[in-house]
Short mmCIF file of C-alpha atoms in Angstrom, two decimals:
data_model
loop_
_atom_site.label_atom_id
_atom_site.label_comp_id
_atom_site.label_asym_id
_atom_site.label_seq_id
_atom_site.Cartn_x
_atom_site.Cartn_y
_atom_site.Cartn_z
CA MET P 418 144.96 87.26 69.10
CA LEU P 419 148.38 88.75 69.75
CA ILE P 420 149.83 86.26 72.21
CA SER P 421 149.26 82.91 73.89
CA PHE P 422 151.07 81.56 76.93
CA ILE P 423 151.79 77.84 76.77
CA VAL P 424 151.91 76.09 80.15
CA PRO P 425 152.83 72.37 80.22
CA VAL P 426 151.52 70.77 83.41
CA TYR P 427 152.60 67.56 85.10
CA ASN P 428 151.99 66.90 88.81
CA THR P 429 152.42 70.52 89.86
CA GLU P 430 149.42 70.91 92.16
CA LEU P 431 151.59 72.65 94.77
CA TYR P 432 152.52 75.52 92.45
CA LEU P 433 149.88 75.57 89.72
CA GLU P 434 147.46 78.11 91.18
CA GLU P 435 150.30 80.53 91.89
CA CYS P 436 151.46 80.10 88.28
CA LEU P 437 148.02 80.71 86.79
CA ASN P 438 147.29 83.65 89.08
CA SER P 439 150.52 85.31 87.98
CA LEU P 440 149.43 85.09 84.34
CA LEU P 441 145.97 86.41 85.14
CA ASN P 442 147.39 89.36 87.07
CA GLN P 443 148.12 91.50 84.01
CA ASP P 444 147.15 95.00 82.93
CA ILE P 445 145.07 94.03 79.91
CA SER P 446 141.70 92.32 79.60
CA TYR P 447 141.29 88.56 79.32
CA ASP P 448 140.03 88.78 75.74
CA GLU P 449 143.43 90.10 74.61
CA TYR P 450 145.58 87.06 75.49
CA GLU P 451 145.20 83.33 76.02
CA ILE P 452 146.63 80.79 78.45
CA ILE P 453 146.98 77.34 76.90
CA CYS P 454 147.48 74.65 79.55
CA ILE P 455 148.49 71.16 78.42
CA ASN P 456 147.97 68.57 81.13
CA ASP P 457 150.54 65.87 80.46
CA GLY P 458 148.85 62.97 82.23
CA SER P 459 149.14 64.38 85.75
CA LYS P 460 148.40 61.92 88.56
CA ASP P 461 147.70 64.55 91.20
CA SER P 462 144.95 67.20 91.27
CA SER P 463 146.54 69.38 88.57
CA LEU P 464 143.83 68.65 85.98
CA ASP P 465 141.08 69.47 88.50
CA ILE P 466 142.77 72.80 89.22
CA LEU P 467 143.04 73.57 85.50
CA ASN P 468 139.39 72.76 84.85
CA LYS P 469 138.32 74.91 87.80
CA TYR P 470 140.24 77.89 86.43
CA ALA P 471 138.96 77.33 82.89
CA LEU P 472 135.36 77.47 84.14
CA THR P 473 135.85 80.92 85.64
CA HIS P 474 138.35 82.47 83.20
CA SER P 475 137.39 82.73 79.54
CA ASN P 476 140.99 83.02 78.33
CA ILE P 477 142.19 79.71 79.82
CA TYR P 478 142.06 76.63 77.60
CA VAL P 479 142.88 73.14 78.82
CA ILE P 480 144.25 70.34 76.63
CA ASP P 481 144.46 66.91 78.27
CA GLN P 482 146.82 64.25 76.93
CA GLN P 483 148.45 61.02 78.04
CA ASN P 484 151.84 61.47 79.63
CA SER P 485 154.21 62.12 76.72
CA GLY P 486 156.82 64.50 78.10
CA VAL P 487 157.22 68.25 78.28
CA SER P 488 158.41 68.65 74.68
CA VAL P 489 155.32 66.92 73.28
CA ALA P 490 153.14 69.11 75.51
CA ARG P 491 154.81 72.34 74.40
CA ASN P 492 154.71 71.27 70.76
CA ARG P 493 151.00 70.58 71.03
CA GLY P 494 150.54 74.08 72.37
CA ILE P 495 152.54 75.49 69.45
CA GLU P 496 150.35 73.63 66.94
CA TYR P 497 147.24 74.94 68.68
CA CYS P 498 148.52 78.52 68.43
CA ILE P 499 149.47 78.14 64.77
CA GLU P 500 145.98 76.87 63.94
CA ARG P 501 144.44 79.87 65.72
CA GLY P 502 146.70 82.41 64.02
CA ILE P 503 148.33 83.65 67.24
CA ARG P 504 151.08 86.19 66.50
CA TYR P 505 153.44 85.48 69.44
CA ILE P 506 153.97 82.58 71.83
CA ALA P 507 155.42 82.61 75.34
CA PHE P 508 156.20 79.65 77.59
CA LEU P 509 155.80 79.29 81.33
CA ASP P 510 156.53 76.13 83.31
CA ALA P 511 153.82 75.31 85.82
CA ASP P 512 156.12 75.64 88.83
CA ASP P 513 157.37 79.08 87.78
CA VAL P 514 155.57 82.44 87.80
CA TRP P 515 155.27 85.62 85.82
CA ALA P 516 155.97 89.01 87.30
CA GLY P 517 152.80 90.87 88.19
CA ARG P 518 151.38 93.27 85.59
CA CYS P 519 154.20 92.74 83.13
CA TYR P 520 151.94 92.46 80.08
CA THR P 521 150.79 96.07 79.71
CA GLN P 522 149.22 98.21 76.99
CA ASP P 523 152.59 99.52 75.83
CA ILE P 524 153.83 95.93 75.36
CA LYS P 525 150.65 95.15 73.47
CA GLU P 526 151.28 98.08 71.13
CA GLN P 527 154.79 96.81 70.38
CA LEU P 528 153.43 93.33 69.67
CA ASN P 529 151.20 94.90 67.04
CA SER P 530 154.31 96.00 65.15
CA GLU P 531 155.55 93.78 62.34
CA ARG P 532 159.15 94.68 63.15
CA TRP P 533 160.11 92.18 65.84
CA ASP P 534 160.75 88.43 65.60
CA ALA P 535 161.11 88.16 69.37
CA PHE P 536 160.94 90.09 72.63
CA HIS P 537 163.27 89.58 75.58
CA PHE P 538 162.48 90.50 79.20
CA ILE P 539 164.41 90.68 82.43
CA TRP P 540 164.11 87.45 84.40
CA TYR P 541 164.89 86.19 87.89
CA THR P 542 166.17 83.01 89.51
CA ALA P 543 164.34 82.60 92.83
CA ASN P 544 164.31 80.21 95.74
CA GLU P 545 161.48 77.70 96.12
CA ARG P 546 159.28 80.11 98.07
CA ILE P 547 160.11 82.98 95.68
CA SER P 548 161.08 85.08 98.69
CA ARG P 549 164.59 85.79 97.36
CA GLY P 550 165.89 86.03 93.83
CA LYS P 551 168.72 86.99 91.50
CA LYS P 552 168.08 89.44 88.68
CA HIS P 553 169.31 88.64 85.18
CA ASP P 554 169.63 91.76 83.04
CA ILE P 555 169.37 91.73 79.25
CA GLU P 556 171.31 93.32 76.40
CA HIS P 557 171.93 93.02 72.65
CA HIS P 558 168.86 95.01 71.63
CA GLY P 559 168.00 94.17 68.04
CA ASP P 560 170.76 91.55 67.64
CA CYS P 561 169.41 88.00 67.49
CA SER P 562 172.76 86.46 66.61
CA ALA P 563 174.10 87.38 70.05
CA GLU P 564 171.31 85.36 71.66
CA THR P 565 172.79 82.13 70.33
CA GLU P 566 175.82 82.75 72.55
CA LYS P 567 173.84 83.39 75.75
CA PHE P 568 173.50 79.87 77.10
CA GLY P 569 172.48 81.09 80.55
CA SER P 570 169.40 83.03 79.43
CA HIS P 571 166.08 81.37 80.29
CA PHE P 572 163.99 80.38 77.27
CA GLY P 573 160.82 81.50 79.07
CA SER P 574 161.98 85.13 79.18
CA TYR P 575 161.11 85.59 75.48
CA PHE P 576 158.11 86.10 73.25
CA TYR P 577 158.57 84.11 70.00
CA ARG P 578 156.98 85.03 66.66
CA THR P 579 154.68 82.15 65.71
CA GLU P 580 155.22 82.72 61.99
CA ILE P 581 158.89 81.69 62.32
CA LEU P 582 158.04 78.58 64.33
CA ASP P 583 155.53 77.62 61.65
CA LYS P 584 157.57 78.47 58.55
CA TYR P 585 160.71 76.61 59.66
CA ARG P 586 158.89 73.92 61.69
CA ILE P 587 160.85 74.78 64.82
CA ARG P 588 159.70 72.57 67.69
CA PHE P 589 161.02 71.13 70.94
CA PRO P 590 163.02 67.90 70.56
CA ILE P 591 161.14 64.71 71.42
CA GLY P 592 162.98 62.33 73.73
CA ILE P 593 165.45 64.95 75.01
CA ARG P 594 164.96 65.44 78.76
CA VAL P 595 167.67 68.00 79.46
CA GLN P 596 168.37 71.32 77.69
CA GLU P 597 165.44 70.80 75.32
CA ASP P 598 164.53 74.42 76.04
CA CYS P 599 168.09 75.67 75.40
CA VAL P 600 168.39 74.03 71.98
CA PHE P 601 164.90 75.21 71.01
CA ARG P 602 165.95 78.78 71.78
CA TYR P 603 169.26 78.31 69.97
CA VAL P 604 167.60 77.08 66.76
CA PHE P 605 165.02 79.87 66.87
CA PHE P 606 167.57 82.67 67.26
CA THR P 607 169.80 81.24 64.57
CA ILE P 608 166.86 81.90 62.22
CA ALA P 609 165.34 85.05 63.75
CA ARG P 610 166.64 88.50 62.87
CA THR P 611 165.11 91.21 65.09
CA LEU P 612 164.91 91.31 68.88
CA ASN P 613 163.27 93.89 71.13
CA CYS P 614 164.72 93.94 74.65
CA ILE P 615 162.20 95.14 77.24
CA GLY P 616 163.59 96.48 80.50
CA LYS P 617 160.84 94.98 82.64
CA PRO P 618 160.92 91.90 84.88
CA GLN P 619 158.89 89.04 83.46
CA TYR P 620 159.86 85.42 84.08
CA ILE P 621 160.60 84.16 87.59
CA TYR P 622 162.27 80.76 87.58
CA ARG P 623 161.70 78.77 90.74
CA SER P 624 164.77 76.79 91.81
CA ASN P 625 162.92 73.57 92.58
CA SER P 626 164.89 70.84 94.36
CA ALA P 627 162.72 68.19 92.68
CA SER P 628 163.62 69.37 89.20
CA VAL P 629 165.50 67.06 86.86
CA LEU P 630 168.24 69.68 86.64
CA HIS P 631 168.93 69.29 90.34
CA ALA P 632 169.20 65.51 90.31
CA GLU P 633 172.55 64.10 91.31
CA HIS P 634 174.63 63.02 88.37
CA ASP P 635 178.16 62.25 87.31
CA SER P 636 179.33 65.13 85.13
CA CYS P 637 180.88 62.99 82.38
CA ASP P 638 177.92 60.61 82.10
CA TRP P 639 175.52 63.55 82.28
CA TYR P 640 177.25 65.22 79.36
CA LEU P 641 177.39 62.10 77.20
CA ASN P 642 173.84 60.96 77.92
CA HIS P 643 171.99 64.27 78.02
CA ILE P 644 173.90 67.39 76.95
CA LEU P 645 175.58 65.98 73.85
CA PRO P 646 172.38 64.45 72.35
CA ALA P 647 170.54 67.76 72.77
CA TRP P 648 173.13 69.73 70.81
CA GLU P 649 173.45 67.00 68.19
CA TRP P 650 169.71 67.41 67.68
CA ALA P 651 170.15 71.18 67.25
CA LYS P 652 172.87 70.61 64.65
CA LYS P 653 170.59 68.29 62.66
CA GLU P 654 167.68 70.72 62.88
CA LEU P 655 169.73 73.61 61.52
CA TYR P 656 170.95 71.39 58.68
CA ARG P 657 167.34 70.43 57.91
CA ILE P 658 166.29 74.07 57.86
CA SER P 659 169.23 75.10 55.65
CA GLN P 660 168.39 72.33 53.20
CA SER P 661 164.73 73.29 53.06
CA CYS P 662 165.64 76.94 52.42
CA SER P 663 168.08 76.01 49.64
CA ASN P 664 165.37 73.97 47.92
CA VAL P 665 162.89 76.85 47.79
#
């Protein structure tokens, strides 16, 4: 299998069907990609929705776990993909959507190449109804080092080579609630070498007022309690990876 989409789910019954439908609305058959949904102890009807979709769509797999946080859920999806030998992994939050018919035959052919460590797509920031949005263009074709400087790029607008995640044990940080996706992307692109920028819209990020990123906070306390620990984790991870490479 060339690619799996990992979708962590927690109490997103209002958006979940729209999310899943966007992934199913692609230009290739269901037997050519997988959707891995990790229910993280949802208390609403999210699990029922997932099970309903899994019964009628052969490429949807549901993993149910006790509430452990989004990083644990994503990491479980990564482990699942590694065990199944999936070549690339993409991530989609359950309240966001994918652009319709983005995953096409020409993208599939490029995924078959051994050249690329990652793919980057155009992405959008949209309002809660996804009736208006802002386009975020991409650049730096082939240059992964430049990606480590692009703090505003959404981590879900990439395909990541599973082999790199496996070899260097790159995972999402446990216990980090904010910017866990940013530091994951930063560590990955510090290691990766080749990037293919695709001029097609892919990820649509829903600006959700209930999101943790929109909670009121004091800027200084927010930095000390959330931002700083995330980047300290990234620093330690890169040191771990450098030490493991030097010992080979």
